[in-house]
PDB file of C-alpha atoms in Angstrom:
ATOM      1  CA  MET A   1     -94.904 -89.266  92.802  1.00  0.00           C
ATOM      2  CA  ALA A   2     -93.478 -87.399  89.823  1.00  0.00           C
ATOM      3  CA  THR A   3     -90.024 -88.443  88.633  1.00  0.00           C
ATOM      4  CA  GLN A   4     -88.501 -85.073  89.473  1.00  0.00           C
ATOM      5  CA  ASP A   5     -89.834 -85.210  93.043  1.00  0.00           C
ATOM      6  CA  ARG A   6     -88.695 -88.818  93.436  1.00  0.00           C
ATOM      7  CA  LEU A   7     -85.187 -87.835  92.339  1.00  0.00           C
ATOM      8  CA  ILE A   8     -85.087 -84.899  94.763  1.00  0.00           C
ATOM      9  CA  GLU A   9     -86.395 -86.985  97.653  1.00  0.00           C
ATOM     10  CA  THR A  10     -83.906 -89.756  96.895  1.00  0.00           C
ATOM     11  CA  MET A  11     -81.050 -87.259  96.750  1.00  0.00           C
ATOM     12  CA  GLN A  12     -82.183 -85.813 100.091  1.00  0.00           C
ATOM     13  CA  GLU A  13     -82.026 -89.272 101.650  1.00  0.00           C
ATOM     14  CA  LEU A  14     -78.653 -90.109 100.147  1.00  0.00           C
ATOM     15  CA  LEU A  15     -77.116 -86.770 101.091  1.00  0.00           C
ATOM     16  CA  ARG A  16     -78.181 -87.359 104.678  1.00  0.00           C
ATOM     17  CA  GLU A  17     -76.862 -90.923 104.663  1.00  0.00           C
ATOM     18  CA  ARG A  18     -73.693 -90.583 102.590  1.00  0.00           C
ATOM     19  CA  GLY A  19     -73.004 -86.901 102.055  1.00  0.00           C
ATOM     20  CA  TYR A  20     -72.448 -85.249  98.704  1.00  0.00           C
ATOM     21  CA  THR A  21     -69.108 -86.892  97.977  1.00  0.00           C
ATOM     22  CA  GLY A  22     -70.441 -90.359  98.776  1.00  0.00           C
ATOM     23  CA  THR A  23     -73.518 -90.012  96.578  1.00  0.00           C
ATOM     24  CA  SER A  24     -73.161 -90.955  92.937  1.00  0.00           C
ATOM     25  CA  PRO A  25     -75.685 -90.231  90.195  1.00  0.00           C
ATOM     26  CA  LYS A  26     -75.947 -93.986  89.663  1.00  0.00           C
ATOM     27  CA  ALA A  27     -76.898 -94.521  93.326  1.00  0.00           C
ATOM     28  CA  VAL A  28     -79.618 -91.873  93.000  1.00  0.00           C
ATOM     29  CA  GLN A  29     -80.969 -93.427  89.816  1.00  0.00           C
ATOM     30  CA  GLN A  30     -80.993 -96.919  91.294  1.00  0.00           C
ATOM     31  CA  ARG A  31     -82.732 -95.949  94.521  1.00  0.00           C
ATOM     32  CA  ALA A  32     -85.225 -93.701  92.726  1.00  0.00           C
ATOM     33  CA  GLY A  33     -85.889 -96.395  90.145  1.00  0.00           C
ATOM     34  CA  VAL A  34     -85.243 -94.112  87.178  1.00  0.00           C
ATOM     35  CA  GLY A  35     -82.912 -94.239  84.239  1.00  0.00           C
ATOM     36  CA  GLN A  36     -80.070 -91.906  83.443  1.00  0.00           C
ATOM     37  CA  GLY A  37     -82.138 -90.186  80.763  1.00  0.00           C
ATOM     38  CA  SER A  38     -84.892 -89.349  83.252  1.00  0.00           C
ATOM     39  CA  MET A  39     -82.417 -87.847  85.681  1.00  0.00           C
ATOM     40  CA  TYR A  40     -80.723 -85.716  83.063  1.00  0.00           C
ATOM     41  CA  HIS A  41     -84.077 -84.674  81.620  1.00  0.00           C
ATOM     42  CA  HIS A  42     -84.867 -82.926  84.915  1.00  0.00           C
ATOM     43  CA  PHE A  43     -81.381 -81.921  86.138  1.00  0.00           C
ATOM     44  CA  THR A  44     -78.180 -80.915  84.401  1.00  0.00           C
ATOM     45  CA  GLY A  45     -76.142 -83.167  86.667  1.00  0.00           C
ATOM     46  CA  LYS A  46     -75.370 -84.154  90.228  1.00  0.00           C
ATOM     47  CA  PRO A  47     -74.698 -80.577  91.436  1.00  0.00           C
ATOM     48  CA  ASP A  48     -78.042 -79.354  90.055  1.00  0.00           C
ATOM     49  CA  LEU A  49     -79.954 -82.231  91.666  1.00  0.00           C
ATOM     50  CA  ALA A  50     -78.074 -81.803  94.939  1.00  0.00           C
ATOM     51  CA  ALA A  51     -78.872 -78.078  94.976  1.00  0.00           C
ATOM     52  CA  ALA A  52     -82.585 -78.863  94.512  1.00  0.00           C
ATOM     53  CA  ALA A  53     -82.433 -81.476  97.283  1.00  0.00           C
ATOM     54  CA  LEU A  54     -80.619 -79.108  99.649  1.00  0.00           C
ATOM     55  CA  ARG A  55     -83.131 -76.334  98.970  1.00  0.00           C
ATOM     56  CA  ARG A  56     -85.992 -78.729  99.723  1.00  0.00           C
ATOM     57  CA  SER A  57     -84.338 -80.004 102.917  1.00  0.00           C
ATOM     58  CA  ALA A  58     -83.765 -76.403 103.988  1.00  0.00           C
ATOM     59  CA  GLU A  59     -87.389 -75.480 103.297  1.00  0.00           C
ATOM     60  CA  GLN A  60     -88.637 -78.497 105.246  1.00  0.00           C
ATOM     61  CA  LEU A  61     -86.398 -77.644 108.200  1.00  0.00           C
ATOM     62  CA  ARG A  62     -87.581 -74.021 108.214  1.00  0.00           C
ATOM     63  CA  THR A  63     -91.224 -75.096 108.027  1.00  0.00           C
ATOM     64  CA  ARG A  64     -90.897 -77.522 110.952  1.00  0.00           C
ATOM     65  CA  ALA A  65     -88.965 -74.999 113.044  1.00  0.00           C
ATOM     66  CA  GLU A  66     -91.434 -72.199 112.339  1.00  0.00           C
ATOM     67  CA  GLN A  67     -94.365 -74.409 113.343  1.00  0.00           C
ATOM     68  CA  ARG A  68     -92.779 -74.709 116.794  1.00  0.00           C
ATOM     69  CA  MET A  69     -91.635 -71.125 117.132  1.00  0.00           C
ATOM     70  CA  ALA A  70     -94.749 -69.365 115.805  1.00  0.00           C
ATOM     71  CA  GLY A  71     -97.126 -70.943 118.289  1.00  0.00           C
ATOM     72  CA  PRO A  72     -98.581 -69.293 121.353  1.00  0.00           C
ATOM     73  CA  GLY A  73     -96.680 -68.917 124.586  1.00  0.00           C
ATOM     74  CA  THR A  74     -93.831 -67.031 126.116  1.00  0.00           C
ATOM     75  CA  ALA A  75     -90.495 -66.696 124.377  1.00  0.00           C
ATOM     76  CA  TYR A  76     -89.079 -69.426 126.595  1.00  0.00           C
ATOM     77  CA  GLU A  77     -92.007 -71.757 125.802  1.00  0.00           C
ATOM     78  CA  ARG A  78     -91.603 -71.203 122.054  1.00  0.00           C
ATOM     79  CA  ILE A  79     -87.866 -71.869 122.209  1.00  0.00           C
ATOM     80  CA  GLU A  80     -88.552 -74.894 124.374  1.00  0.00           C
ATOM     81  CA  GLY A  81     -91.057 -76.145 121.800  1.00  0.00           C
ATOM     82  CA  TYR A  82     -88.419 -75.824 119.089  1.00  0.00           C
ATOM     83  CA  LEU A  83     -85.762 -77.562 121.172  1.00  0.00           C
ATOM     84  CA  LEU A  84     -87.994 -80.416 122.320  1.00  0.00           C
ATOM     85  CA  ALA A  85     -89.390 -81.140 118.848  1.00  0.00           C
ATOM     86  CA  GLU A  86     -89.034 -84.741 117.811  1.00  0.00           C
ATOM     87  CA  ARG A  87     -85.865 -85.288 115.789  1.00  0.00           C
ATOM     88  CA  GLU A  88     -83.957 -88.215 114.390  1.00  0.00           C
ATOM     89  CA  SER A  89     -80.851 -87.274 116.350  1.00  0.00           C
ATOM     90  CA  LEU A  90     -78.857 -90.328 115.261  1.00  0.00           C
ATOM     91  CA  ARG A  91     -79.309 -89.413 111.601  1.00  0.00           C
ATOM     92  CA  GLY A  92     -78.097 -85.868 112.146  1.00  0.00           C
ATOM     93  CA  CYS A  93     -79.568 -82.684 110.789  1.00  0.00           C
ATOM     94  CA  PRO A  94     -80.304 -82.976 107.062  1.00  0.00           C
ATOM     95  CA  VAL A  95     -79.001 -79.444 106.541  1.00  0.00           C
ATOM     96  CA  GLY A  96     -76.314 -79.224 109.224  1.00  0.00           C
ATOM     97  CA  ARG A  97     -74.613 -82.414 108.043  1.00  0.00           C
ATOM     98  CA  MET A  98     -73.945 -80.708 104.730  1.00  0.00           C
ATOM     99  CA  ALA A  99     -71.820 -78.082 106.495  1.00  0.00           C
ATOM    100  CA  GLN A 100     -69.360 -80.903 107.187  1.00  0.00           C
ATOM    101  CA  ASP A 101     -69.092 -81.923 103.529  1.00  0.00           C
ATOM    102  CA  ALA A 102     -66.050 -80.263 101.957  1.00  0.00           C
ATOM    103  CA  GLU A 103     -67.505 -80.303  98.439  1.00  0.00           C
ATOM    104  CA  VAL A 104     -70.733 -78.658  99.567  1.00  0.00           C
ATOM    105  CA  ILE A 105     -68.862 -75.925 101.415  1.00  0.00           C
ATOM    106  CA  ALA A 106     -66.545 -75.347  98.456  1.00  0.00           C
ATOM    107  CA  ASP A 107     -69.458 -74.822  96.037  1.00  0.00           C
ATOM    108  CA  PRO A 108     -71.295 -71.508  96.590  1.00  0.00           C
ATOM    109  CA  GLU A 109     -74.547 -72.828  95.067  1.00  0.00           C
ATOM    110  CA  LEU A 110     -74.582 -75.912  97.291  1.00  0.00           C
ATOM    111  CA  ARG A 111     -73.464 -74.003 100.386  1.00  0.00           C
ATOM    112  CA  ALA A 112     -76.084 -71.254  99.963  1.00  0.00           C
ATOM    113  CA  PRO A 113     -79.127 -73.208 101.253  1.00  0.00           C
ATOM    114  CA  VAL A 114     -77.103 -74.375 104.259  1.00  0.00           C
ATOM    115  CA  HIS A 115     -75.929 -70.867 105.127  1.00  0.00           C
ATOM    116  CA  GLU A 116     -79.316 -69.280 104.445  1.00  0.00           C
ATOM    117  CA  THR A 117     -81.094 -71.827 106.638  1.00  0.00           C
ATOM    118  CA  PHE A 118     -78.876 -71.204 109.639  1.00  0.00           C
ATOM    119  CA  GLU A 119     -78.980 -67.473 109.045  1.00  0.00           C
ATOM    120  CA  TRP A 120     -82.804 -67.682 109.046  1.00  0.00           C
ATOM    121  CA  LEU A 121     -82.870 -69.940 112.113  1.00  0.00           C
ATOM    122  CA  CYS A 122     -80.599 -67.682 114.158  1.00  0.00           C
ATOM    123  CA  GLY A 123     -82.534 -64.626 113.029  1.00  0.00           C
ATOM    124  CA  ARG A 124     -85.871 -66.179 113.954  1.00  0.00           C
ATOM    125  CA  LEU A 125     -84.601 -67.308 117.350  1.00  0.00           C
ATOM    126  CA  ALA A 126     -83.140 -63.830 117.936  1.00  0.00           C
ATOM    127  CA  GLU A 127     -86.562 -62.290 117.228  1.00  0.00           C
ATOM    128  CA  ILE A 128     -88.128 -64.529 119.862  1.00  0.00           C
ATOM    129  CA  VAL A 129     -85.412 -63.741 122.396  1.00  0.00           C
ATOM    130  CA  ALA A 130     -85.861 -60.015 121.705  1.00  0.00           C
ATOM    131  CA  GLU A 131     -89.605 -60.404 122.308  1.00  0.00           C
ATOM    132  CA  GLY A 132     -88.837 -62.161 125.582  1.00  0.00           C
ATOM    133  CA  ARG A 133     -86.383 -59.466 126.584  1.00  0.00           C
ATOM    134  CA  ALA A 134     -88.937 -56.737 125.803  1.00  0.00           C
ATOM    135  CA  ALA A 135     -91.546 -58.590 127.888  1.00  0.00           C
ATOM    136  CA  GLY A 136     -89.127 -58.789 130.827  1.00  0.00           C
ATOM    137  CA  GLU A 137     -88.724 -62.524 130.430  1.00  0.00           C
ATOM    138  CA  PHE A 138     -84.970 -62.255 129.872  1.00  0.00           C
ATOM    139  CA  PRO A 139     -82.526 -59.724 131.341  1.00  0.00           C
ATOM    140  CA  ALA A 140     -82.292 -56.381 129.568  1.00  0.00           C
ATOM    141  CA  ASP A 141     -78.631 -56.997 128.739  1.00  0.00           C
ATOM    142  CA  THR A 142     -79.364 -60.276 126.913  1.00  0.00           C
ATOM    143  CA  ASP A 143     -78.011 -60.151 123.377  1.00  0.00           C
ATOM    144  CA  PRO A 144     -80.662 -61.860 121.228  1.00  0.00           C
ATOM    145  CA  ALA A 145     -78.214 -62.750 118.443  1.00  0.00           C
ATOM    146  CA  ASP A 146     -75.741 -64.335 120.859  1.00  0.00           C
ATOM    147  CA  LEU A 147     -78.410 -66.361 122.631  1.00  0.00           C
ATOM    148  CA  ALA A 148     -79.944 -67.454 119.304  1.00  0.00           C
ATOM    149  CA  ALA A 149     -76.544 -68.620 118.029  1.00  0.00           C
ATOM    150  CA  ALA A 150     -76.015 -70.586 121.240  1.00  0.00           C
ATOM    151  CA  VAL A 151     -79.388 -72.330 120.913  1.00  0.00           C
ATOM    152  CA  ALA A 152     -78.725 -73.231 117.256  1.00  0.00           C
ATOM    153  CA  ALA A 153     -75.228 -74.453 118.151  1.00  0.00           C
ATOM    154  CA  VAL A 154     -76.586 -76.671 120.928  1.00  0.00           C
ATOM    155  CA  VAL A 155     -78.944 -78.388 118.480  1.00  0.00           C
ATOM    156  CA  GLN A 156     -76.244 -78.938 115.877  1.00  0.00           C
ATOM    157  CA  GLY A 157     -73.694 -79.999 118.473  1.00  0.00           C
ATOM    158  CA  GLY A 158     -76.274 -82.299 120.028  1.00  0.00           C
ATOM    159  CA  TYR A 159     -76.603 -84.099 116.712  1.00  0.00           C
ATOM    160  CA  VAL A 160     -72.837 -84.606 116.581  1.00  0.00           C
ATOM    161  CA  LEU A 161     -72.706 -85.893 120.156  1.00  0.00           C
ATOM    162  CA  ALA A 162     -75.614 -88.287 119.552  1.00  0.00           C
ATOM    163  CA  ARG A 163     -74.066 -89.694 116.382  1.00  0.00           C
ATOM    164  CA  ALA A 164     -70.674 -90.112 118.043  1.00  0.00           C
ATOM    165  CA  ALA A 165     -72.230 -91.998 120.966  1.00  0.00           C
ATOM    166  CA  ASP A 166     -74.740 -93.870 118.766  1.00  0.00           C
ATOM    167  CA  SER A 167     -77.358 -92.795 121.279  1.00  0.00           C
ATOM    168  CA  PRO A 168     -79.957 -90.023 121.393  1.00  0.00           C
ATOM    169  CA  GLU A 169     -79.096 -89.347 125.047  1.00  0.00           C
ATOM    170  CA  PRO A 170     -76.310 -86.785 124.407  1.00  0.00           C
ATOM    171  CA  PHE A 171     -78.656 -84.794 122.168  1.00  0.00           C
ATOM    172  CA  GLN A 172     -81.342 -84.820 124.843  1.00  0.00           C
ATOM    173  CA  ARG A 173     -78.846 -83.825 127.531  1.00  0.00           C
ATOM    174  CA  ALA A 174     -77.602 -80.888 125.437  1.00  0.00           C
ATOM    175  CA  VAL A 175     -81.157 -79.660 124.874  1.00  0.00           C
ATOM    176  CA  HIS A 176     -82.091 -80.019 128.529  1.00  0.00           C
ATOM    177  CA  GLY A 177     -78.870 -78.234 129.498  1.00  0.00           C
ATOM    178  CA  VAL A 178     -79.568 -75.179 127.366  1.00  0.00           C
ATOM    179  CA  LEU A 179     -83.158 -75.089 128.624  1.00  0.00           C
ATOM    180  CA  ALA A 180     -81.853 -75.081 132.201  1.00  0.00           C
ATOM    181  CA  MET A 181     -79.559 -72.186 131.319  1.00  0.00           C
ATOM    182  CA  LEU A 182     -82.457 -70.273 129.742  1.00  0.00           C
ATOM    183  CA  ARG A 183     -84.596 -70.850 132.849  1.00  0.00           C
ATOM    184  CA  ALA A 184     -81.741 -69.676 135.074  1.00  0.00           C
ATOM    185  CA  CYS A 185     -81.257 -66.596 132.894  1.00  0.00           C
ATOM    186  CA  SER A 186     -84.973 -65.867 133.162  1.00  0.00           C
ATOM    187  CA  ALA A 187     -85.003 -66.426 136.938  1.00  0.00           C
ATOM    188  CA  THR A 188     -82.141 -63.950 137.475  1.00  0.00           C
ATOM    189  CA  LYS A 189     -83.487 -61.157 135.248  1.00  0.00           C
ATOM    190  CA  GLY A 190     -83.562 -57.656 136.467  1.00  0.00           C
TER     191      GLY A 190
END
């Protein structure tokens, strides 16, 4: 693996484990097995490396989500596929966790991939809900943006609940709960 990619991947791991504030350039260099000169050859500093790592984490999240949502099936089945995708719920979302880091939120360049990812996710889910509404799968008065935001919030909240309990069960319960609500919404359409 190229040094630049190793640095980005290491920063991704450390951001997920420790957050931005808890990740030092020295920790990145040590875990990546590179010297200070190599790091600063590729990145101007910690913020630049963190921005690259956040952009890569965001891209990976979008790719995995789109694989689930672009498949065949009804709107409900595609949302279900997204919600039931295998996740490391105890580690938290690699992008969502950054929304809880004060330094990331305070820096527009670091915050941008986080915001853009959730904006994309909600938009993509809203498209699927709108397709389902048009097909008669969901009630005509269903607001796609509201339902999409609720689905995204359940996933992110599920991560928080799982981490707090040190168990994947709360995440699974949250996902199954929103799926039950979607089924009920679909059953009462019209």
